[in-house]
Amino acid sequence: AAKEEGKDRGLLYEPAMEMELQRLQAMRERIAQALLRSHLQLVFQPIVYIDGLAGSQGVAGMEALLRLNDSGKELIEPANFMHVLDDPQLARPIGRYVLDEALRYCQSWLRAGVSIPVSINISTRHLLHPAFFNDIDAVLETYPDVMDVGFGIEVTETGPSMDHARAKIVIEECRRRGIRVGLDDFGTGSASLSHIQQLDIEHIKLDQSFVRDILDDERNMAIAAGVITTARMLAKMVIAEGVETAEQGDLLASLGCHQLQGFSISRPMPGEAVPAWVASWAPPASWGSLVNERQS
Ligand code: C2E
Ligand code: MG
Ligand code: MG
Ligand code: MG
C-alpha cells in the first residue's frame, strides 16, 4: 500500500501537471472574481439565413459569446476558460449572467426599433441543474418582450457524463416555453442524425472543422453535404459556423444549408453595435442565384 501511495504522490507532484492544475485553478478564481466585479461581458455574432421562405435572405439572429474583461485591455476568449464554464459551482452563476445580459440586450435592440432574436450557449451543467427553469423563468419574466422576438439556446452533447434521457426532457420543457433549441458543434461528438430526430431540437450547427477546409477537402465536403441533406429530410435546420470566406458561404448555400455564421459575415461585436449592423447588412449578390439554381 505504501508503495502504491508513493506512486500516486509521484504522479500528483509531476511538475508540469502541478503547473497546469495551478493555471486551471487560477483561471477559475479569476472568473469567480469577474462574476463578483462585473468583469464578464458578452459580444454578439450574427447568424444570417440564405434560404428562408420564398428564398428570402436576412439576419436570423445574434449569438451571445462570453468574454472576460478584467485586464482593462483585450477581451479574453472562452478557449482560456472552457473548464470553468462547466464548473460545478460556477456554471450556474455564469449561465445566469449570460441569460440576463443577453435578454437585456435583446430587449434594448427592440427599443431601438430592431427586432432580432438572441441565442446563448448553455453549459450541460446548467442545462441539467435542478434550478435551470427557475433561472429561465425568472429572466423571461424580467424581459417579457424577448419571447415575441425569439430566444434560443445552443447545447452541446458532451461526453459520457451527459444524461441523454434527462436532456431530452429538459429540451422538451424548453420547447414548451417557446425556446428554440439547437445542437452546437455537430459532427464532432457522438450525436448522430437519428439521435437528433429523437430530440426536439430545431437546428444543428455544423461544426467549424467541416467548414474550414470544405473547398479543399472532398471528405469534409461530403460530410457537410450528407449532414445537410439528411437534416433537411428530418425537417431540421442547419447552420454552418466558422464561415470565413465568401466562397465557403457560396458552396454551403448551394448544398442547401439554411443559415451561415462566421467571420466572412461578421466577427462578434459589442451589443451596442447590433442595431446599426442589422440595419445596414445586405446579403451578397451570389446567394440569390445559388439558391435558385438548387431549387430549379
Ligand atoms: P461556439 O458556441 O461553437 O461558438 C463559435 C466560436 O467560433 C466562437 O468563439 C466564435 O467567435 C468563433 N467563430 C465564429 N466565426 C468564426 C470564423 O469564421 N472563424 C473562426 N476561426 N472562428 C469563428 P468563442 O466566442 O471564443 O467561443 C468559443 C466557445 O466557447 C463557444 O463555441 C462555446 O462553446 C463557448 N462559449 C462561448 N460563450 C459561452 C457562454 O456564454 N456560455 C457557455 N456555456 N459557453 C460559451
Ligand atoms: Mg454556439
Ligand atoms: Mg459551435
Ligand atoms: Mg464550439
Short mmCIF file of C-alpha atoms and ligand atoms in Angstrom, two decimals:
data_model
loop_
_atom_site.label_atom_id
_atom_site.label_comp_id
_atom_site.label_asym_id
_atom_site.label_seq_id
_atom_site.Cartn_x
_atom_site.Cartn_y
_atom_site.Cartn_z
CA ALA A 1 0.00 0.00 0.00
CA ALA A 2 2.86 2.34 0.90
CA LYS A 3 4.38 1.66 -2.47
CA GLU A 4 1.07 2.42 -4.18
CA GLU A 5 0.76 5.70 -2.29
CA GLY A 6 4.27 6.64 -3.31
CA LYS A 7 3.31 6.09 -6.91
CA ASP A 8 0.24 8.29 -6.55
CA ARG A 9 2.27 11.01 -4.97
CA GLY A 10 4.80 10.73 -7.76
CA LEU A 11 2.00 11.35 -10.23
CA LEU A 12 0.43 14.18 -8.31
CA TYR A 13 3.64 16.14 -7.95
CA GLU A 14 4.71 15.82 -11.54
CA PRO A 15 5.85 19.45 -12.04
CA ALA A 16 4.21 20.00 -15.43
CA MET A 17 0.91 18.64 -14.18
CA GLU A 18 1.14 20.65 -10.99
CA MET A 19 1.68 23.82 -13.00
CA GLU A 20 -1.25 23.02 -15.25
CA LEU A 21 -3.50 22.42 -12.24
CA GLN A 22 -2.41 25.75 -10.78
CA ARG A 23 -3.16 27.51 -14.05
CA LEU A 24 -6.65 25.98 -14.21
CA GLN A 25 -7.29 26.85 -10.59
CA ALA A 26 -6.06 30.43 -11.05
CA MET A 27 -8.36 30.92 -14.03
CA ARG A 28 -11.27 29.54 -12.04
CA GLU A 29 -10.55 32.06 -9.30
CA ARG A 30 -10.28 34.85 -11.88
CA ILE A 31 -13.72 34.04 -13.30
CA ALA A 32 -15.21 33.85 -9.79
CA GLN A 33 -13.82 37.35 -9.14
CA ALA A 34 -15.04 38.59 -12.52
CA LEU A 35 -18.57 37.47 -11.64
CA LEU A 36 -18.45 39.49 -8.43
CA ARG A 37 -16.93 42.56 -10.05
CA SER A 38 -18.91 42.65 -13.30
CA HIS A 39 -15.85 41.86 -15.37
CA LEU A 40 -17.65 39.48 -17.69
CA GLN A 41 -19.21 40.74 -20.87
CA LEU A 42 -20.99 39.49 -23.96
CA VAL A 43 -20.26 40.06 -27.61
CA PHE A 44 -22.71 39.12 -30.35
CA GLN A 45 -22.16 37.38 -33.66
CA PRO A 46 -24.83 37.46 -36.39
CA ILE A 47 -26.40 34.40 -37.96
CA VAL A 48 -27.91 35.06 -41.40
CA TYR A 49 -30.25 32.98 -43.46
CA ILE A 50 -29.65 32.25 -47.09
CA ASP A 51 -32.69 30.15 -47.68
CA GLY A 52 -35.72 31.42 -45.88
CA LEU A 53 -39.30 31.32 -47.08
CA ALA A 54 -39.52 32.09 -50.80
CA GLY A 55 -35.73 32.23 -50.98
CA SER A 56 -35.59 35.34 -48.84
CA GLN A 57 -32.41 36.32 -47.06
CA GLY A 58 -31.74 38.30 -43.94
CA VAL A 59 -30.47 38.37 -40.38
CA ALA A 60 -31.73 35.38 -38.43
CA GLY A 61 -30.37 36.28 -35.02
CA MET A 62 -27.44 37.09 -32.78
CA GLU A 63 -25.45 34.53 -30.78
CA ALA A 64 -24.12 35.80 -27.46
CA LEU A 65 -20.50 34.86 -26.78
CA LEU A 66 -18.85 35.32 -23.41
CA ARG A 67 -15.70 37.34 -22.79
CA LEU A 68 -13.59 38.00 -19.71
CA ASN A 69 -12.79 41.67 -19.40
CA ASP A 70 -10.75 42.07 -16.23
CA SER A 71 -7.49 43.50 -17.52
CA GLY A 72 -8.73 46.81 -18.89
CA LYS A 73 -7.05 45.72 -22.11
CA GLU A 74 -8.04 42.96 -24.53
CA LEU A 75 -11.07 40.72 -24.10
CA ILE A 76 -10.20 37.14 -23.16
CA GLU A 77 -11.93 34.36 -25.10
CA PRO A 78 -13.51 31.22 -23.65
CA ALA A 79 -10.76 28.98 -25.06
CA ASN A 80 -8.81 30.12 -21.99
CA PHE A 81 -11.54 29.17 -19.51
CA MET A 82 -13.60 26.39 -21.09
CA HIS A 83 -13.16 24.24 -17.95
CA VAL A 84 -14.75 26.95 -15.80
CA LEU A 85 -17.90 27.11 -17.97
CA ASP A 86 -18.83 23.63 -16.76
CA ASP A 87 -17.52 24.04 -13.20
CA PRO A 88 -19.85 22.57 -10.55
CA GLN A 89 -20.01 25.84 -8.57
CA LEU A 90 -19.62 28.43 -11.32
CA ALA A 91 -21.57 27.03 -14.28
CA ARG A 92 -24.89 28.24 -12.93
CA PRO A 93 -23.80 31.77 -11.88
CA ILE A 94 -22.11 32.21 -15.27
CA GLY A 95 -25.21 30.90 -17.02
CA ARG A 96 -27.47 33.26 -15.11
CA TYR A 97 -25.25 36.20 -16.00
CA VAL A 98 -25.32 35.28 -19.70
CA LEU A 99 -29.08 34.73 -19.70
CA ASP A 100 -29.79 38.06 -18.07
CA GLU A 101 -27.32 40.06 -20.14
CA ALA A 102 -28.32 38.52 -23.49
CA LEU A 103 -32.03 39.13 -22.94
CA ARG A 104 -31.37 42.61 -21.64
CA TYR A 105 -29.60 43.43 -24.90
CA CYS A 106 -32.33 41.83 -27.00
CA GLN A 107 -34.91 44.00 -25.30
CA SER A 108 -32.74 47.09 -25.78
CA TRP A 109 -32.42 46.33 -29.53
CA LEU A 110 -36.18 46.10 -29.70
CA ARG A 111 -36.45 49.50 -28.03
CA ALA A 112 -34.08 50.79 -30.71
CA GLY A 113 -36.54 49.53 -33.30
CA VAL A 114 -34.71 46.34 -34.28
CA SER A 115 -36.44 43.03 -33.65
CA ILE A 116 -33.69 40.45 -33.66
CA PRO A 117 -33.69 37.04 -31.92
CA VAL A 118 -30.91 36.20 -29.49
CA SER A 119 -29.35 32.85 -28.68
CA ILE A 120 -26.99 31.80 -25.93
CA ASN A 121 -24.72 28.85 -25.22
CA ILE A 122 -25.78 26.78 -22.23
CA SER A 123 -23.34 24.54 -20.40
CA THR A 124 -24.54 20.99 -19.87
CA ARG A 125 -24.04 21.54 -16.16
CA HIS A 126 -26.52 24.42 -16.13
CA LEU A 127 -28.96 22.75 -18.53
CA LEU A 128 -29.25 19.74 -16.24
CA HIS A 129 -29.20 21.75 -12.99
CA PRO A 130 -32.38 21.28 -10.92
CA ALA A 131 -32.87 25.07 -10.82
CA PHE A 132 -32.41 25.61 -14.55
CA PHE A 133 -36.04 26.51 -15.20
CA ASN A 134 -36.12 28.81 -12.18
CA ASP A 135 -33.38 30.77 -13.93
CA ILE A 136 -35.10 30.61 -17.31
CA ASP A 137 -38.49 31.68 -15.96
CA ALA A 138 -37.02 34.50 -13.88
CA VAL A 139 -35.33 36.03 -16.88
CA LEU A 140 -38.33 35.59 -19.17
CA GLU A 141 -40.38 37.44 -16.59
CA THR A 142 -37.85 40.27 -16.44
CA TYR A 143 -37.68 40.67 -20.24
CA PRO A 144 -41.17 39.65 -21.40
CA ASP A 145 -40.86 41.07 -24.93
CA VAL A 146 -37.98 38.79 -25.86
CA MET A 147 -40.14 35.71 -26.37
CA ASP A 148 -42.07 37.53 -29.09
CA VAL A 149 -38.81 38.35 -30.82
CA GLY A 150 -37.24 34.92 -30.44
CA PHE A 151 -34.97 33.29 -27.90
CA GLY A 152 -32.80 30.23 -28.46
CA ILE A 153 -30.29 28.11 -26.63
CA GLU A 154 -27.38 26.11 -28.02
CA VAL A 155 -26.40 22.93 -26.26
CA THR A 156 -23.50 20.55 -26.84
CA GLU A 157 -23.68 16.86 -26.25
CA THR A 158 -20.58 16.38 -24.20
CA GLY A 159 -19.01 13.11 -23.23
CA PRO A 160 -20.29 10.15 -21.30
CA SER A 161 -21.39 12.31 -18.37
CA MET A 162 -24.25 13.72 -20.45
CA ASP A 163 -27.54 12.33 -19.21
CA HIS A 164 -29.36 11.96 -22.51
CA ALA A 165 -32.69 10.88 -21.06
CA ARG A 166 -32.79 13.92 -18.83
CA ALA A 167 -31.54 16.24 -21.57
CA LYS A 168 -34.43 15.08 -23.76
CA ILE A 169 -36.95 16.03 -21.07
CA VAL A 170 -35.29 19.39 -20.44
CA ILE A 171 -35.26 20.18 -24.15
CA GLU A 172 -38.96 19.34 -24.45
CA GLU A 173 -39.63 21.60 -21.49
CA CYS A 174 -37.73 24.41 -23.24
CA ARG A 175 -39.74 23.91 -26.42
CA ARG A 176 -42.98 24.10 -24.42
CA ARG A 177 -41.88 27.56 -23.36
CA GLY A 178 -41.24 28.52 -26.96
CA ILE A 179 -37.46 28.46 -26.64
CA ARG A 180 -35.60 27.34 -29.77
CA VAL A 181 -33.07 24.63 -29.07
CA GLY A 182 -30.08 23.89 -31.28
CA LEU A 183 -27.26 21.39 -31.09
CA ASP A 184 -23.85 23.09 -31.28
CA ASP A 185 -20.65 21.72 -32.84
CA PHE A 186 -22.49 18.97 -34.69
CA GLY A 187 -20.24 16.31 -36.14
CA THR A 188 -17.52 16.46 -33.50
CA GLY A 189 -19.21 14.45 -30.79
CA SER A 190 -21.19 11.26 -30.75
CA ALA A 191 -24.63 12.64 -31.65
CA SER A 192 -25.95 11.07 -34.83
CA LEU A 193 -28.71 12.35 -37.03
CA SER A 194 -31.04 9.63 -35.75
CA HIS A 195 -30.34 10.93 -32.24
CA ILE A 196 -31.28 14.42 -33.47
CA GLN A 197 -34.55 13.07 -34.70
CA GLN A 198 -35.44 11.87 -31.19
CA LEU A 199 -34.56 15.21 -29.61
CA ASP A 200 -36.98 18.05 -30.02
CA ILE A 201 -34.40 20.39 -31.48
CA GLU A 202 -34.93 22.98 -34.16
CA HIS A 203 -31.49 23.15 -35.70
CA ILE A 204 -27.98 21.79 -35.71
CA LYS A 205 -24.80 23.78 -36.05
CA LEU A 206 -22.38 22.13 -38.41
CA ASP A 207 -19.01 22.34 -36.69
CA GLN A 208 -16.34 24.72 -37.95
CA SER A 209 -13.94 21.84 -38.53
CA PHE A 210 -16.01 20.69 -41.55
CA VAL A 211 -16.44 24.21 -42.85
CA ARG A 212 -12.81 25.30 -42.56
CA ASP A 213 -11.46 23.29 -45.49
CA ILE A 214 -14.69 22.46 -47.24
CA LEU A 215 -13.30 23.78 -50.53
CA ASP A 216 -10.10 21.73 -50.41
CA ASP A 217 -11.06 18.52 -48.66
CA GLU A 218 -13.53 16.32 -50.51
CA ARG A 219 -14.29 14.24 -47.44
CA ASN A 220 -15.33 17.25 -45.37
CA MET A 221 -17.38 18.47 -48.30
CA ALA A 222 -19.07 15.04 -48.48
CA ILE A 223 -19.79 15.05 -44.75
CA ALA A 224 -21.26 18.57 -44.91
CA ALA A 225 -23.40 17.64 -47.92
CA GLY A 226 -24.64 14.48 -46.22
CA VAL A 227 -25.47 16.22 -42.96
CA ILE A 228 -27.36 18.98 -44.75
CA THR A 229 -29.33 16.59 -46.96
CA THR A 230 -30.29 14.31 -44.09
CA ALA A 231 -31.15 17.17 -41.75
CA ARG A 232 -33.43 18.64 -44.41
CA MET A 233 -35.24 15.32 -44.74
CA LEU A 234 -35.73 15.32 -40.97
CA ALA A 235 -37.04 18.89 -41.16
CA LYS A 236 -34.19 20.29 -39.06
CA MET A 237 -32.39 23.47 -39.95
CA VAL A 238 -28.64 23.54 -40.49
CA ILE A 239 -26.47 26.47 -39.51
CA ALA A 240 -22.87 26.38 -40.71
CA GLU A 241 -20.46 28.03 -38.27
CA GLY A 242 -16.96 29.32 -38.92
CA VAL A 243 -17.66 30.52 -42.48
CA GLU A 244 -14.54 32.56 -43.11
CA THR A 245 -14.75 33.21 -46.85
CA ALA A 246 -17.45 34.13 -49.34
CA GLU A 247 -16.55 31.02 -51.38
CA GLN A 248 -17.28 28.75 -48.41
CA GLY A 249 -20.60 30.52 -47.94
CA ASP A 250 -21.49 30.11 -51.62
CA LEU A 251 -20.71 26.39 -51.54
CA LEU A 252 -22.74 25.84 -48.37
CA ALA A 253 -25.61 27.79 -49.88
CA SER A 254 -25.53 25.58 -52.97
CA LEU A 255 -25.58 22.49 -50.73
CA GLY A 256 -28.83 23.69 -49.16
CA CYS A 257 -27.51 24.96 -45.83
CA HIS A 258 -30.16 27.22 -44.25
CA GLN A 259 -28.09 29.68 -42.26
CA LEU A 260 -24.49 30.86 -42.03
CA GLN A 261 -22.32 32.32 -39.31
CA GLY A 262 -18.69 33.30 -39.45
CA PHE A 263 -16.06 35.99 -39.87
CA SER A 264 -16.98 36.46 -43.56
CA ILE A 265 -20.37 37.75 -42.43
CA SER A 266 -19.21 39.43 -39.26
CA ARG A 267 -16.93 39.00 -36.31
CA PRO A 268 -18.57 39.16 -32.90
CA MET A 269 -19.44 42.75 -31.94
CA PRO A 270 -20.48 44.67 -28.81
CA GLY A 271 -24.20 44.63 -28.09
CA GLU A 272 -24.38 48.37 -28.69
CA ALA A 273 -23.30 47.87 -32.32
CA VAL A 274 -26.03 45.36 -33.18
CA PRO A 275 -28.92 47.62 -34.30
CA ALA A 276 -26.75 49.55 -36.78
CA TRP A 277 -25.23 46.34 -38.14
CA VAL A 278 -28.63 44.75 -38.67
CA ALA A 279 -29.94 47.85 -40.39
CA SER A 280 -27.04 48.00 -42.81
CA TRP A 281 -26.42 44.34 -43.67
CA ALA A 282 -27.19 43.14 -47.17
CA PRO A 283 -26.73 39.59 -48.48
CA PRO A 284 -24.04 39.01 -51.12
CA ALA A 285 -25.46 39.01 -54.65
CA SER A 286 -24.16 35.48 -55.32
CA TRP A 287 -26.53 33.80 -52.86
CA GLY A 288 -29.72 34.52 -54.78
CA SER A 289 -28.59 32.70 -57.90
CA LEU A 290 -27.16 29.80 -55.91
CA VAL A 291 -30.41 29.19 -54.07
CA ASN A 292 -32.39 29.49 -57.32
CA GLU A 293 -30.03 27.07 -59.06
CA ARG A 294 -30.54 24.45 -56.41
CA GLN A 295 -34.31 24.84 -56.38
CA SER A 296 -34.70 24.59 -60.16
P1 C2E B 1 -19.40 28.05 -30.20
O1 C2E B 1 -20.67 28.26 -29.50
O2 C2E B 1 -19.33 26.92 -31.18
O3 C2E B 1 -19.03 29.44 -30.85
C1 C2E B 1 -18.33 29.60 -32.05
C2 C2E B 1 -16.93 30.12 -31.80
O4 C2E B 1 -16.27 30.28 -33.07
C3 C2E B 1 -16.86 31.48 -31.16
O5 C2E B 1 -15.66 31.50 -30.40
C4 C2E B 1 -16.72 32.42 -32.35
O6 C2E B 1 -16.13 33.66 -32.03
C5 C2E B 1 -15.84 31.61 -33.24
N1 C2E B 1 -16.03 31.93 -34.65
C6 C2E B 1 -17.12 32.45 -35.24
N2 C2E B 1 -16.94 32.59 -36.56
C7 C2E B 1 -15.70 32.14 -36.82
C8 C2E B 1 -14.91 32.03 -38.04
O7 C2E B 1 -15.34 32.37 -39.13
N3 C2E B 1 -13.67 31.50 -37.90
C9 C2E B 1 -13.16 31.10 -36.70
N4 C2E B 1 -11.92 30.61 -36.68
N5 C2E B 1 -13.87 31.19 -35.53
C10 C2E B 1 -15.12 31.70 -35.61
P2 C2E B 1 -15.66 32.00 -28.89
O8 C2E B 1 -16.52 33.20 -28.73
O9 C2E B 1 -14.23 32.09 -28.49
O10 C2E B 1 -16.36 30.82 -28.11
C11 C2E B 1 -15.81 29.54 -28.06
C12 C2E B 1 -16.75 28.57 -27.40
O11 C2E B 1 -16.94 28.91 -26.04
C13 C2E B 1 -18.15 28.56 -27.99
O12 C2E B 1 -18.21 27.79 -29.16
C14 C2E B 1 -18.95 27.98 -26.86
O13 C2E B 1 -18.84 26.57 -26.85
C15 C2E B 1 -18.24 28.54 -25.64
N6 C2E B 1 -18.97 29.71 -25.15
C16 C2E B 1 -18.93 30.98 -25.59
N7 C2E B 1 -19.74 31.77 -24.88
C17 C2E B 1 -20.35 30.97 -23.97
C18 C2E B 1 -21.31 31.20 -22.93
O14 C2E B 1 -21.84 32.30 -22.73
N8 C2E B 1 -21.67 30.11 -22.17
C19 C2E B 1 -21.14 28.87 -22.40
N9 C2E B 1 -21.55 27.86 -21.59
N10 C2E B 1 -20.25 28.62 -23.37
C20 C2E B 1 -19.85 29.66 -24.14
MG MG B 2 -22.61 28.26 -30.00
MG MG B 3 -20.20 25.77 -32.32
MG MG B 4 -17.61 25.43 -30.14
#
